[in-house]
CSV table of C-alpha atoms and ligand atoms in Angstrom, one decimal:
chain,number,residue,atom,x,y,z
A,1,MET,CA,0.0,0.0,0.0
A,2,SER,CA,1.2,3.5,-0.7
A,3,ASP,CA,1.0,6.2,1.9
A,4,GLU,CA,-0.5,8.7,-0.5
A,5,THR,CA,-3.7,10.4,0.6
A,6,ASP,CA,-6.9,9.6,-1.2
A,7,ALA,CA,-7.3,13.2,-2.3
A,8,LYS,CA,-7.3,13.4,-6.1
A,9,PRO,CA,-5.4,16.3,-7.6
A,10,ALA,CA,-7.8,18.9,-9.2
A,11,LEU,CA,-8.5,18.4,-12.8
A,12,ALA,CA,-7.4,21.6,-14.7
A,13,SER,CA,-10.0,21.0,-17.4
A,14,LEU,CA,-12.3,18.2,-18.4
A,15,PRO,CA,-11.4,16.2,-21.5
A,16,ALA,CA,-14.6,15.5,-23.3
A,17,PHE,CA,-15.2,14.4,-26.8
A,18,PHE,CA,-18.0,16.2,-28.7
A,19,LYS,CA,-20.1,14.8,-31.4
A,20,LEU,CA,-20.5,17.7,-33.8
A,21,ALA,CA,-22.3,16.2,-36.8
A,22,GLY,CA,-24.7,18.8,-38.1
A,23,ARG,CA,-24.3,21.1,-35.1
A,24,ARG,CA,-24.0,24.8,-35.8
A,25,CYS,CA,-20.6,26.2,-34.9
A,26,VAL,CA,-19.5,29.8,-35.5
A,27,VAL,CA,-16.1,31.0,-36.3
A,28,ALA,CA,-15.4,34.8,-36.4
A,29,GLY,CA,-12.3,36.3,-37.9
A,30,GLY,CA,-10.4,35.9,-41.2
A,31,SER,CA,-7.0,34.8,-39.8
A,32,ASP,CA,-5.1,31.6,-40.5
A,33,GLY,CA,-5.8,30.7,-36.8
A,34,ALA,CA,-9.5,31.1,-37.4
A,35,GLY,CA,-9.2,29.0,-40.6
A,36,TRP,CA,-7.5,26.2,-38.8
A,37,LYS,CA,-10.2,26.1,-36.2
A,38,ALA,CA,-12.9,26.1,-38.9
A,39,GLU,CA,-11.1,23.2,-40.6
A,40,LEU,CA,-11.0,21.3,-37.4
A,41,LEU,CA,-14.7,21.8,-36.6
A,42,ALA,CA,-15.6,20.8,-40.2
A,43,SER,CA,-13.5,17.7,-40.0
A,44,ALA,CA,-15.5,16.7,-36.9
A,45,GLY,CA,-18.7,17.1,-39.0
A,46,ALA,CA,-19.9,20.4,-37.7
A,47,SER,CA,-21.9,22.8,-39.8
A,48,VAL,CA,-19.5,25.8,-39.7
A,49,GLU,CA,-20.6,29.4,-40.3
A,50,VAL,CA,-17.6,31.7,-40.8
A,51,TYR,CA,-17.9,35.5,-40.5
A,52,ALA,CA,-14.9,37.3,-41.9
A,53,GLY,CA,-14.6,40.7,-43.6
A,54,GLU,CA,-11.2,39.7,-45.0
A,55,PRO,CA,-10.9,35.9,-45.1
A,56,CYS,CA,-7.4,34.4,-45.5
A,57,GLU,CA,-6.5,32.0,-48.2
A,58,ARG,CA,-7.1,29.0,-46.0
A,59,LEU,CA,-10.6,30.1,-45.3
A,60,GLU,CA,-11.3,30.8,-48.9
A,61,ARG,CA,-10.1,27.3,-49.9
A,62,LEU,CA,-12.0,25.6,-47.1
A,63,ALA,CA,-15.2,27.3,-48.0
A,64,ALA,CA,-14.7,26.4,-51.6
A,65,ASP,CA,-13.9,22.7,-50.9
A,66,GLU,CA,-16.0,21.9,-47.9
A,67,PRO,CA,-19.9,22.1,-48.3
A,68,ALA,CA,-20.3,22.1,-44.5
A,69,VAL,CA,-18.5,25.5,-44.3
A,70,THR,CA,-20.3,28.7,-45.2
A,71,LEU,CA,-18.3,31.9,-45.5
A,72,HIS,CA,-20.0,35.2,-44.8
A,73,ARG,CA,-17.9,38.0,-46.0
A,74,ARG,CA,-18.7,40.4,-43.2
A,75,ALA,CA,-17.9,41.0,-39.5
A,76,TRP,CA,-19.9,38.9,-37.0
A,77,THR,CA,-23.0,40.2,-35.2
A,78,LYS,CA,-24.8,39.2,-32.1
A,79,ALA,CA,-27.6,37.5,-34.0
A,80,ASP,CA,-25.1,35.2,-35.8
A,81,LEU,CA,-24.5,33.4,-32.6
A,82,ASP,CA,-28.0,32.2,-32.1
A,83,GLY,CA,-28.2,28.4,-31.9
A,84,ALA,CA,-24.4,27.9,-31.9
A,85,LEU,CA,-23.0,25.1,-29.9
A,86,ILE,CA,-19.4,26.3,-30.2
A,87,ALA,CA,-18.3,29.9,-30.9
A,88,ILE,CA,-14.8,30.8,-31.8
A,89,VAL,CA,-13.3,34.2,-32.5
A,90,ASP,CA,-9.8,35.4,-33.5
A,91,ALA,CA,-10.4,38.8,-31.8
A,92,ALA,CA,-8.4,41.9,-32.7
A,93,SER,CA,-8.5,43.1,-29.1
A,94,ASP,CA,-9.5,42.2,-25.6
A,95,ALA,CA,-12.5,44.4,-26.0
A,96,GLU,CA,-13.7,42.4,-29.1
A,97,ALA,CA,-12.9,39.2,-27.2
A,98,ALA,CA,-15.1,40.3,-24.3
A,99,ASP,CA,-18.0,41.4,-26.5
A,100,PHE,CA,-17.9,38.1,-28.5
A,101,ARG,CA,-17.8,36.1,-25.4
A,102,ALA,CA,-20.7,37.9,-23.8
A,103,ALA,CA,-22.8,37.5,-27.0
A,104,ALA,CA,-21.9,33.9,-27.5
A,105,GLN,CA,-22.5,32.9,-23.9
A,106,GLY,CA,-25.8,34.8,-24.0
A,107,ALA,CA,-26.8,32.6,-26.9
A,108,GLY,CA,-25.8,29.5,-24.9
A,109,ALA,CA,-22.6,28.7,-26.8
A,110,ILE,CA,-19.3,27.7,-25.3
A,111,VAL,CA,-16.5,30.0,-26.4
A,112,ASN,CA,-12.9,29.8,-27.5
A,113,VAL,CA,-10.9,33.0,-28.3
A,114,VAL,CA,-7.8,32.3,-30.3
A,115,ASP,CA,-4.6,32.9,-28.3
A,116,ARG,CA,-6.5,34.6,-25.4
A,117,PRO,CA,-6.9,31.8,-22.8
A,118,ALA,CA,-8.5,34.2,-20.3
A,119,PHE,CA,-11.6,34.5,-22.5
A,120,CYS,CA,-11.9,30.8,-23.2
A,121,ASP,CA,-14.5,28.3,-21.9
A,122,PHE,CA,-12.6,25.5,-23.6
A,123,GLN,CA,-9.3,25.0,-25.4
A,124,PHE,CA,-8.2,22.9,-28.2
A,125,GLY,CA,-5.6,20.4,-27.2
A,126,SER,CA,-3.0,18.6,-29.3
A,127,ILE,CA,-4.5,15.7,-31.2
A,128,VAL,CA,-3.4,12.3,-32.2
A,129,ASN,CA,-6.0,11.2,-34.8
A,130,ARG,CA,-6.6,7.5,-35.4
A,131,SER,CA,-10.3,8.0,-35.8
A,132,PRO,CA,-12.5,6.7,-34.4
A,133,LEU,CA,-9.7,6.5,-31.9
A,134,VAL,CA,-8.8,10.0,-30.8
A,135,VAL,CA,-6.3,11.2,-28.2
A,136,GLY,CA,-6.4,14.8,-27.0
A,137,ILE,CA,-3.7,16.5,-24.9
A,138,SER,CA,-4.1,19.6,-22.9
A,139,THR,CA,-1.7,21.6,-20.7
A,140,ASP,CA,-4.6,24.0,-19.8
A,141,GLY,CA,-2.8,26.6,-21.9
A,142,ALA,CA,0.3,26.5,-19.7
A,143,ALA,CA,2.7,25.2,-22.3
A,144,PRO,CA,1.2,24.2,-25.7
A,145,VAL,CA,4.7,23.4,-27.1
A,146,PHE,CA,5.2,20.9,-24.2
A,147,GLY,CA,1.8,19.4,-25.1
A,148,GLN,CA,2.9,19.1,-28.8
A,149,ALA,CA,6.1,17.4,-27.7
A,150,LEU,CA,4.1,14.9,-25.8
A,151,ARG,CA,1.8,14.5,-28.7
A,152,ALA,CA,4.8,13.6,-30.9
A,153,ARG,CA,5.7,10.9,-28.4
A,154,ILE,CA,2.2,9.5,-28.4
A,155,GLU,CA,2.1,9.6,-32.2
A,156,THR,CA,5.1,7.3,-32.3
A,157,LEU,CA,3.5,4.9,-29.9
A,158,THR,CA,0.1,4.8,-31.7
A,159,PRO,CA,0.4,2.8,-34.9
A,160,GLU,CA,-1.5,4.2,-37.9
A,161,GLY,CA,-3.2,0.8,-38.1
A,162,PHE,CA,-5.1,1.4,-34.9
A,163,ALA,CA,-7.6,3.4,-36.9
A,164,ALA,CA,-8.5,0.2,-38.7
A,165,TRP,CA,-8.7,-1.7,-35.4
A,166,ALA,CA,-11.0,0.9,-33.9
A,167,ARG,CA,-13.2,0.8,-36.9
A,168,ALA,CA,-13.4,-3.0,-36.7
A,169,ALA,CA,-14.4,-2.6,-33.0
A,170,GLN,CA,-17.2,-0.2,-34.1
A,171,GLU,CA,-18.4,-2.8,-36.6
A,172,TRP,CA,-18.1,-5.8,-34.2
A,173,ARG,CA,-19.7,-4.1,-31.3
A,174,LYS,CA,-23.2,-4.9,-32.2
A,175,ASP,CA,-22.3,-8.5,-33.1
A,176,ILE,CA,-20.7,-9.0,-29.7
A,177,ALA,CA,-23.6,-7.3,-27.8
A,178,ALA,CA,-26.1,-9.6,-29.7
A,179,ARG,CA,-24.4,-12.7,-28.4
A,180,ASP,CA,-25.5,-11.9,-24.9
A,181,LEU,CA,-22.2,-12.9,-23.3
A,182,PRO,CA,-21.7,-12.6,-19.6
A,183,PHE,CA,-19.9,-9.4,-18.6
A,184,ARG,CA,-16.6,-11.2,-17.9
A,185,ALA,CA,-16.5,-12.9,-21.2
A,186,ARG,CA,-17.3,-9.7,-23.0
A,187,ARG,CA,-14.5,-7.9,-21.1
A,188,LYS,CA,-12.2,-10.7,-22.0
A,189,PHE,CA,-13.1,-10.5,-25.6
A,190,TRP,CA,-12.1,-6.8,-25.7
A,191,GLU,CA,-9.0,-7.4,-23.8
A,192,ALA,CA,-7.9,-10.0,-26.3
A,193,PHE,CA,-8.9,-7.6,-29.0
A,194,ALA,CA,-6.6,-4.9,-27.6
A,195,ALA,CA,-3.8,-7.4,-27.1
A,196,LEU,CA,-4.1,-8.5,-30.7
A,197,ALA,CA,-4.1,-4.9,-32.0
A,198,PHE,CA,-0.9,-4.2,-30.1
A,199,GLU,CA,0.7,-7.3,-31.4
A,200,ARG,CA,-0.3,-6.8,-35.1
A,201,PRO,CA,-1.1,-3.1,-35.4
A,202,ASP,CA,-0.3,-2.9,-39.1
A,203,LEU,CA,-2.5,-5.8,-40.2
A,204,ALA,CA,-6.1,-4.8,-40.3
A,205,PRO,CA,-8.3,-7.2,-38.4
A,206,THR,CA,-10.3,-9.8,-40.4
A,207,ASP,CA,-13.4,-11.9,-39.8
A,208,ALA,CA,-11.0,-14.8,-39.0
A,209,ASP,CA,-9.7,-12.6,-36.2
A,210,LEU,CA,-13.2,-12.1,-34.9
A,211,GLN,CA,-13.8,-15.8,-34.9
A,212,GLY,CA,-10.4,-16.4,-33.3
A,213,LEU,CA,-11.2,-13.9,-30.5
A,214,LEU,CA,-14.6,-15.3,-29.9
A,215,ALA,CA,-13.0,-18.8,-29.6
A,216,ALA,CA,-10.5,-17.4,-27.1
A,217,VAL,CA,-13.4,-16.1,-25.0
A,218,SER,CA,-15.1,-19.4,-24.8
A,219,ASP,CA,-11.9,-21.3,-24.2
A,220,GLU,CA,-9.5,-19.8,-21.8
A,221,ALA,CA,-6.9,-22.3,-22.6
A,222,VAL,CA,-6.5,-21.0,-26.1
A,223,GLU,CA,-5.0,-17.8,-24.7
A,224,ALA,CA,-2.6,-19.6,-22.4
A,225,ALA,CA,-1.3,-21.6,-25.3
A,226,ARG,CA,-0.7,-18.6,-27.5
A,227,ARG,CA,2.6,-19.1,-29.2
A,228,GLY,CA,5.4,-16.8,-28.2
A,229,ARG,CA,7.7,-15.2,-30.8
A,230,VAL,CA,11.0,-13.4,-31.1
A,231,VAL,CA,11.7,-10.0,-32.6
A,232,LEU,CA,15.3,-9.2,-33.4
A,233,ILE,CA,15.5,-5.5,-32.9
A,234,GLY,CA,18.2,-3.1,-34.1
A,235,ALA,CA,18.9,-0.8,-31.2
A,236,GLY,CA,21.0,1.6,-33.3
A,237,PRO,CA,24.4,2.8,-32.3
A,238,GLY,CA,23.4,4.2,-28.9
A,239,ASP,CA,21.3,7.4,-29.0
A,240,PRO,CA,17.7,6.2,-28.3
A,241,GLU,CA,16.4,8.8,-30.7
A,242,LEU,CA,17.8,6.6,-33.5
A,243,LEU,CA,15.5,3.8,-32.8
A,244,THR,CA,12.9,3.1,-35.5
A,245,LEU,CA,9.2,3.6,-34.6
A,246,LYS,CA,8.7,-0.1,-35.2
A,247,ALA,CA,11.5,-0.9,-32.7
A,248,VAL,CA,9.8,1.3,-30.0
A,249,ARG,CA,6.5,-0.4,-30.6
A,250,ALA,CA,8.0,-3.9,-30.5
A,251,LEU,CA,9.7,-3.0,-27.2
A,252,GLN,CA,6.4,-1.8,-25.8
A,253,SER,CA,4.8,-5.2,-26.3
A,254,ALA,CA,7.6,-7.5,-25.3
A,255,ASP,CA,7.4,-9.7,-22.2
A,256,VAL,CA,11.1,-10.3,-22.0
A,257,VAL,CA,14.0,-8.2,-23.4
A,258,LEU,CA,17.4,-9.8,-23.9
A,259,TYR,CA,20.0,-7.1,-24.7
A,260,ASP,CA,23.7,-6.8,-25.6
A,261,ASP,CA,26.3,-4.6,-24.1
A,262,LEU,CA,26.2,-2.1,-26.8
A,263,VAL,CA,22.5,-1.3,-26.1
A,264,SER,CA,22.3,2.0,-24.2
A,265,PRO,CA,20.1,2.3,-21.1
A,266,GLY,CA,18.0,5.0,-22.8
A,267,VAL,CA,16.9,2.4,-25.4
A,268,LEU,CA,15.9,0.0,-22.6
A,269,ASP,CA,13.7,2.7,-21.2
A,270,PHE,CA,11.3,2.1,-24.0
A,271,ALA,CA,10.5,-1.4,-22.8
A,272,ARG,CA,7.5,-1.9,-20.6
A,273,ARG,CA,8.4,-1.5,-17.0
A,274,GLU,CA,7.1,-4.9,-16.1
A,275,ALA,CA,9.1,-6.7,-18.8
A,276,ASP,CA,12.0,-8.9,-17.7
A,277,LYS,CA,15.2,-7.3,-18.9
A,278,LEU,CA,18.2,-9.6,-19.2
A,279,ASP,CA,21.7,-8.5,-20.0
A,280,VAL,CA,23.3,-11.2,-22.2
A,281,GLY,CA,26.3,-9.1,-23.2
A,282,LYS,CA,29.2,-11.0,-24.6
A,283,ARG,CA,32.2,-9.3,-23.2
A,284,GLY,CA,35.3,-11.4,-22.9
A,285,TYR,CA,36.2,-10.4,-19.3
A,286,ARG,CA,33.1,-11.4,-17.4
A,287,PRO,CA,30.9,-14.5,-17.5
A,288,SER,CA,28.3,-14.4,-20.1
A,289,PRO,CA,25.8,-17.0,-21.4
A,290,GLY,CA,27.7,-17.3,-24.8
A,291,GLN,CA,25.9,-17.5,-28.1
A,292,PRO,CA,24.5,-21.0,-27.7
A,293,GLY,CA,23.2,-20.1,-24.2
A,294,ILE,CA,21.5,-16.9,-25.6
A,295,THR,CA,19.9,-18.8,-28.4
A,296,ALA,CA,18.7,-21.5,-26.1
A,297,ARG,CA,17.0,-18.9,-23.8
A,298,LEU,CA,15.3,-17.2,-26.8
A,299,VAL,CA,13.8,-20.5,-27.8
A,300,GLU,CA,12.8,-21.4,-24.2
A,301,PHE,CA,11.0,-18.0,-23.6
A,302,ALA,CA,9.2,-18.2,-27.0
A,303,LEU,CA,8.0,-21.7,-26.4
A,304,ALA,CA,6.7,-20.6,-23.0
A,305,GLY,CA,4.4,-18.2,-24.9
A,306,LYS,CA,6.4,-15.0,-24.3
A,307,VAL,CA,6.9,-12.2,-26.8
A,308,VAL,CA,10.7,-11.8,-26.7
A,309,ALA,CA,12.6,-8.7,-27.8
A,310,ARG,CA,16.2,-9.5,-28.7
A,311,LEU,CA,17.9,-6.1,-28.8
A,312,LYS,CA,21.2,-6.0,-30.7
A,313,GLY,CA,23.4,-2.9,-31.1
A,314,GLY,CA,23.2,-1.2,-34.5
A,315,ASP,CA,21.5,-3.3,-37.1
A,316,PRO,CA,20.9,-6.9,-36.1
A,317,VAL,CA,22.0,-8.2,-39.5
A,318,ILE,CA,25.4,-6.5,-39.6
A,319,PHE,CA,28.0,-8.4,-37.6
A,320,GLY,CA,25.3,-9.4,-35.2
A,321,ARG,CA,25.5,-13.2,-35.4
A,322,ALA,CA,21.8,-13.1,-36.4
A,323,THR,CA,21.9,-16.2,-38.5
A,324,GLU,CA,22.6,-18.5,-35.6
A,325,GLU,CA,19.6,-17.1,-33.7
A,326,ILE,CA,17.3,-17.1,-36.7
A,327,GLU,CA,18.1,-20.6,-37.6
A,328,ALA,CA,17.8,-22.0,-34.1
A,329,LEU,CA,14.4,-20.3,-33.6
A,330,GLN,CA,13.1,-21.5,-37.0
A,331,ALA,CA,14.3,-25.0,-36.2
A,332,ALA,CA,12.3,-24.8,-33.0
A,333,GLY,CA,9.2,-23.6,-34.9
A,334,VAL,CA,9.3,-20.1,-33.3
A,335,ASP,CA,8.3,-17.1,-35.4
A,336,VAL,CA,11.1,-14.6,-35.9
A,337,GLU,CA,10.7,-11.0,-37.1
A,338,ILE,CA,13.6,-8.6,-37.8
A,339,ILE,CA,13.4,-4.9,-37.2
A,340,PRO,CA,16.4,-3.1,-38.8
A,341,GLY,CA,18.4,-0.5,-37.0
A,342,VAL,CA,20.9,2.2,-37.7
A,343,THR,CA,24.3,0.5,-38.0
A,344,ALA,CA,27.3,2.0,-36.3
A,345,ALA,CA,28.8,3.0,-39.7
A,346,SER,CA,25.7,5.2,-40.4
A,347,GLY,CA,25.7,6.6,-36.9
A,348,ALA,CA,29.4,7.5,-37.1
A,349,ALA,CA,29.0,9.1,-40.6
A,350,ALA,CA,26.1,11.2,-39.3
A,351,SER,CA,28.2,12.4,-36.3
A,352,LEU,CA,31.0,13.3,-38.7
A,353,ARG,CA,28.6,15.0,-41.1
A,354,ALA,CA,30.2,12.9,-43.8
A,355,SER,CA,28.9,11.0,-46.8
A,356,LEU,CA,30.3,7.5,-47.2
A,357,THR,CA,29.8,7.7,-51.0
A,358,GLU,CA,31.0,10.5,-53.2
A,359,ARG,CA,30.5,10.6,-56.9
A,360,ASP,CA,34.1,10.6,-58.0
A,361,LEU,CA,35.9,9.5,-54.8
A,362,ALA,CA,34.0,6.6,-53.5
A,363,ARG,CA,31.6,4.6,-55.6
A,364,ARG,CA,31.6,1.7,-53.1
A,365,VAL,CA,31.2,1.2,-49.4
A,366,GLN,CA,32.5,-1.9,-47.7
A,367,TYR,CA,31.8,-3.0,-44.1
A,368,VAL,CA,34.4,-5.3,-42.7
A,369,THR,CA,35.3,-6.8,-39.4
A,370,ALA,CA,38.9,-7.0,-38.4
A,371,HIS,CA,38.3,-9.5,-35.7
A,372,GLY,CA,38.5,-13.1,-36.6
A,373,ARG,CA,37.3,-16.1,-34.8
A,374,ASP,CA,40.5,-16.2,-32.7
A,375,GLY,CA,40.5,-12.4,-32.1
A,376,ALA,CA,43.4,-11.9,-34.6
A,377,LEU,CA,43.2,-10.1,-38.0
A,378,PRO,CA,41.5,-12.6,-40.4
A,379,GLU,CA,44.0,-13.7,-43.0
A,380,ASP,CA,41.5,-14.4,-45.7
A,381,MET,CA,40.3,-10.8,-46.2
A,382,ASP,CA,40.1,-9.5,-49.8
A,383,TRP,CA,43.1,-7.2,-49.6
A,384,ARG,CA,42.7,-6.0,-53.1
A,385,ALA,CA,39.2,-4.8,-52.5
A,386,LEU,CA,40.3,-3.2,-49.2
A,387,ALA,CA,43.1,-1.3,-50.9
A,388,ASP,CA,40.8,0.1,-53.5
A,389,PRO,CA,41.3,3.9,-53.5
A,390,GLY,CA,37.7,4.3,-54.9
A,391,ALA,CA,36.0,2.7,-51.9
A,392,THR,CA,35.1,3.8,-48.4
A,393,THR,CA,35.9,1.1,-45.9
A,394,VAL,CA,34.2,0.9,-42.5
A,395,VAL,CA,36.0,-1.4,-40.0
A,396,TYR,CA,34.0,-2.9,-37.1
A,397,MET,CA,35.7,-4.4,-34.1
A,398,GLY,CA,39.0,-3.1,-35.4
A,399,VAL,CA,40.8,-1.6,-32.5
A,400,ARG,CA,42.9,-4.5,-31.3
A,401,THR,CA,44.1,-5.5,-34.7
A,402,MET,CA,44.5,-2.0,-36.2
A,403,PRO,CA,48.3,-1.9,-36.4
A,404,ALA,CA,48.2,-5.2,-38.3
A,405,LEU,CA,45.4,-4.0,-40.5
A,406,VAL,CA,46.9,-0.7,-41.5
A,407,ALA,CA,50.3,-2.4,-42.3
A,408,ARG,CA,48.5,-5.0,-44.5
A,409,LEU,CA,46.5,-2.2,-46.3
A,410,GLN,CA,49.7,-0.2,-47.1
A,411,ALA,CA,51.4,-3.4,-48.3
A,412,ALA,CA,48.4,-4.0,-50.5
A,413,GLY,CA,48.9,-0.6,-52.1
A,414,LEU,CA,46.5,1.8,-50.2
A,415,ASP,CA,48.0,5.2,-50.0
A,416,ALA,CA,49.5,6.0,-46.6
A,417,GLN,CA,47.8,9.5,-46.7
A,418,THR,CA,44.3,8.0,-47.1
A,419,PRO,CA,42.1,9.8,-44.6
A,420,ALA,CA,41.2,7.7,-41.6
A,421,ILE,CA,38.8,8.5,-38.7
A,422,LEU,CA,38.1,6.6,-35.6
A,423,VAL,CA,34.8,7.2,-33.9
A,424,GLU,CA,34.4,5.9,-30.3
A,425,ARG,CA,30.9,5.6,-28.9
A,426,ALA,CA,29.2,7.1,-32.0
A,427,SER,CA,26.0,8.9,-31.0
A,428,TRP,CA,26.5,8.2,-27.2
A,429,PRO,CA,27.3,10.9,-24.7
A,430,GLY,CA,31.1,11.0,-24.5
A,431,GLU,CA,31.6,10.3,-28.2
A,432,ARG,CA,35.2,10.8,-29.4
A,433,ARG,CA,36.5,11.3,-32.9
A,434,ILE,CA,40.1,11.0,-33.9
A,435,ALA,CA,41.2,12.0,-37.4
A,436,GLY,CA,44.4,11.0,-39.1
A,437,THR,CA,45.7,9.0,-42.0
A,438,LEU,CA,46.2,5.4,-42.7
A,439,ALA,CA,49.8,5.9,-41.6
A,440,THR,CA,49.0,7.6,-38.3
A,441,ILE,CA,45.6,6.3,-37.1
A,442,ALA,CA,46.8,3.2,-35.3
A,443,GLU,CA,49.2,5.1,-33.2
A,444,MET,CA,46.7,7.9,-32.5
A,445,THR,CA,44.2,5.3,-31.4
A,446,ALA,CA,46.6,3.7,-29.1
A,447,ARG,CA,47.4,7.0,-27.5
A,448,CYS,CA,43.7,7.7,-26.9
A,449,ALA,CA,43.2,4.3,-25.3
A,450,PRO,CA,39.5,4.0,-26.1
A,451,THR,CA,37.3,2.1,-23.8
A,452,GLY,CA,34.0,2.2,-25.7
A,453,PRO,CA,33.0,0.6,-29.0
A,454,CYS,CA,35.0,2.1,-31.9
A,455,ILE,CA,34.6,2.1,-35.6
A,456,LEU,CA,37.2,3.0,-38.2
A,457,LEU,CA,36.3,4.8,-41.4
A,458,LEU,CA,38.8,4.9,-44.2
A,459,GLY,CA,38.8,6.5,-47.6
A,460,ALA,CA,39.0,9.6,-49.7
A,461,ALA,CA,35.3,10.4,-49.1
A,462,LEU,CA,36.3,11.3,-45.5
A,463,SER,CA,38.9,13.9,-46.4
A,464,GLY,CA,36.5,16.8,-45.7
A,465,ALA,CA,35.4,15.4,-42.3
A,466,ALA,CA,39.1,14.7,-41.4
A,467,ALA,CA,40.2,18.2,-42.3
A,468,ARG,CA,37.3,19.7,-40.2
A,469,LEU,CA,38.4,17.6,-37.2
A,470,GLN,CA,42.1,18.4,-37.6
A,471,GLY,CA,41.2,22.1,-38.0
A,472,ALA,CA,39.4,21.9,-34.7
A,473,ASP,CA,42.4,20.5,-32.9
B,1,SAH,N1,25.3,-4.8,-35.3
B,1,SAH,C1,26.2,-3.8,-35.0
B,1,SAH,C2,27.6,-4.2,-35.0
B,1,SAH,C3,27.9,-5.2,-33.9
B,1,SAH,S1,29.6,-5.6,-33.9
B,1,SAH,C4,25.9,-2.6,-35.9
B,1,SAH,O1,25.2,-2.7,-36.9
B,1,SAH,O2,26.5,-1.5,-35.6
B,1,SAH,C5,30.2,-4.6,-32.6
B,1,SAH,C6,31.1,-3.4,-33.2
B,1,SAH,O3,30.3,-2.5,-33.8
B,1,SAH,C7,31.9,-2.7,-32.2
B,1,SAH,O4,33.1,-3.4,-31.9
B,1,SAH,C8,32.2,-1.5,-32.9
B,1,SAH,O5,33.2,-1.6,-33.9
B,1,SAH,C9,30.9,-1.2,-33.6
B,1,SAH,N2,30.0,-0.3,-32.9
B,1,SAH,C10,28.8,-0.6,-32.4
B,1,SAH,N3,28.2,0.5,-31.8
B,1,SAH,C11,29.1,1.5,-32.0
B,1,SAH,C12,29.2,2.9,-31.6
B,1,SAH,N4,28.2,3.4,-31.0
B,1,SAH,N5,30.3,3.6,-31.9
B,1,SAH,C13,31.3,3.0,-32.6
B,1,SAH,N6,31.3,1.7,-33.0
B,1,SAH,C14,30.3,1.0,-32.7
């Protein structure tokens, strides 16, 4: 039990959702702000009367395109407010705002005055529209931009496909009611409906889903036996803002999250609070489950009916040993989905404000790892390709073997002056960038003694970025 008191904090304003179909609403004023409100009312089905001596372009267009909007090319009068449910004005002064408000309230309307909260009976919030599902956000006028920022967050968490799910719910509602199910069964149906919507937001529900959900209601065991699955998610190079929307949504619906070392804590914050979060990092210096152990756990969780998020740094299909996990899961009959991520090379290039391709300098990009099975530089690398002066080369896991790598590249004919940049912790706080040449980069790296993940970028396309970094020294 918490020791909080029972007193509820006061509600600054009441969120209520109005049905406006065919209702008379008045908008006074010719500004863009007035136009925007008129548009909003019309999109909610209102019959909108606009009074504006000098209507802006938006209003002209709206009146031309939208039969429910009538534009009267004159200033508003008291009589115009008769029968209005909602009255909105973009007033030129406080005096006009006060007159309008008195007239509108006299006619029984509720009032909004654009940008003058003191005269408002109600305010428009920020909207997330997945009609018939609608989310409104209000800060009671305190900080609209804060409200918009929150709206952006909620947008990302509310799949577009929810509109189709909400429409299906509207259609199915009658059908469900007609079945005369006991309250608990009905509730269970809608819970299962919501769970399915979260699981498969982008696939519009079908009649088969309806039948499936009804079957689940009548047979509790069906739900328990629901098959788990695994989503391999690219966590990006570090900055959580670089997650894809799909990754965020998948994290929100996972029961278990298995993550690597390179996944930043900010990324994990997107997982549900109740989800189990397991660190399965594979650092050499401390015990870790090892790849076979990780794969076995993925299979085990999925077979137990869990939705498992397997978070891997960067993109899961680039030096992520994804094949082993995918094959083991498929062999065990577990569904696997892959959500791509921003690979470290892209993250580093973005930090450097550099393009990895350049029409005449770099027609090719190659991602290589300089870390063989035994930790040494792999012998069987394609040295000719790596020494191609017309390519940009990005080296993953290349710190330990860098001296050997640069020696081999020079021996293979790559110019010692080729620009070389090391980025440590790309996109993380504490990111470091070291610019040099093929001849100097290994020694510069050793001097900096990096402790975070590092990526090496080589090639003529990086000359601009290298010069900028060296100029900043
Ligand atoms: N799947 C990952 C790569 C995994 S291999 C991806 O697509 O990025 C691990 C190597 O990736 C590290 O040794 C390092 O070379 C590189 N790496 C990952 N994150 C990095 C980061 N934020 N900054 C620099 N290098 C990074």
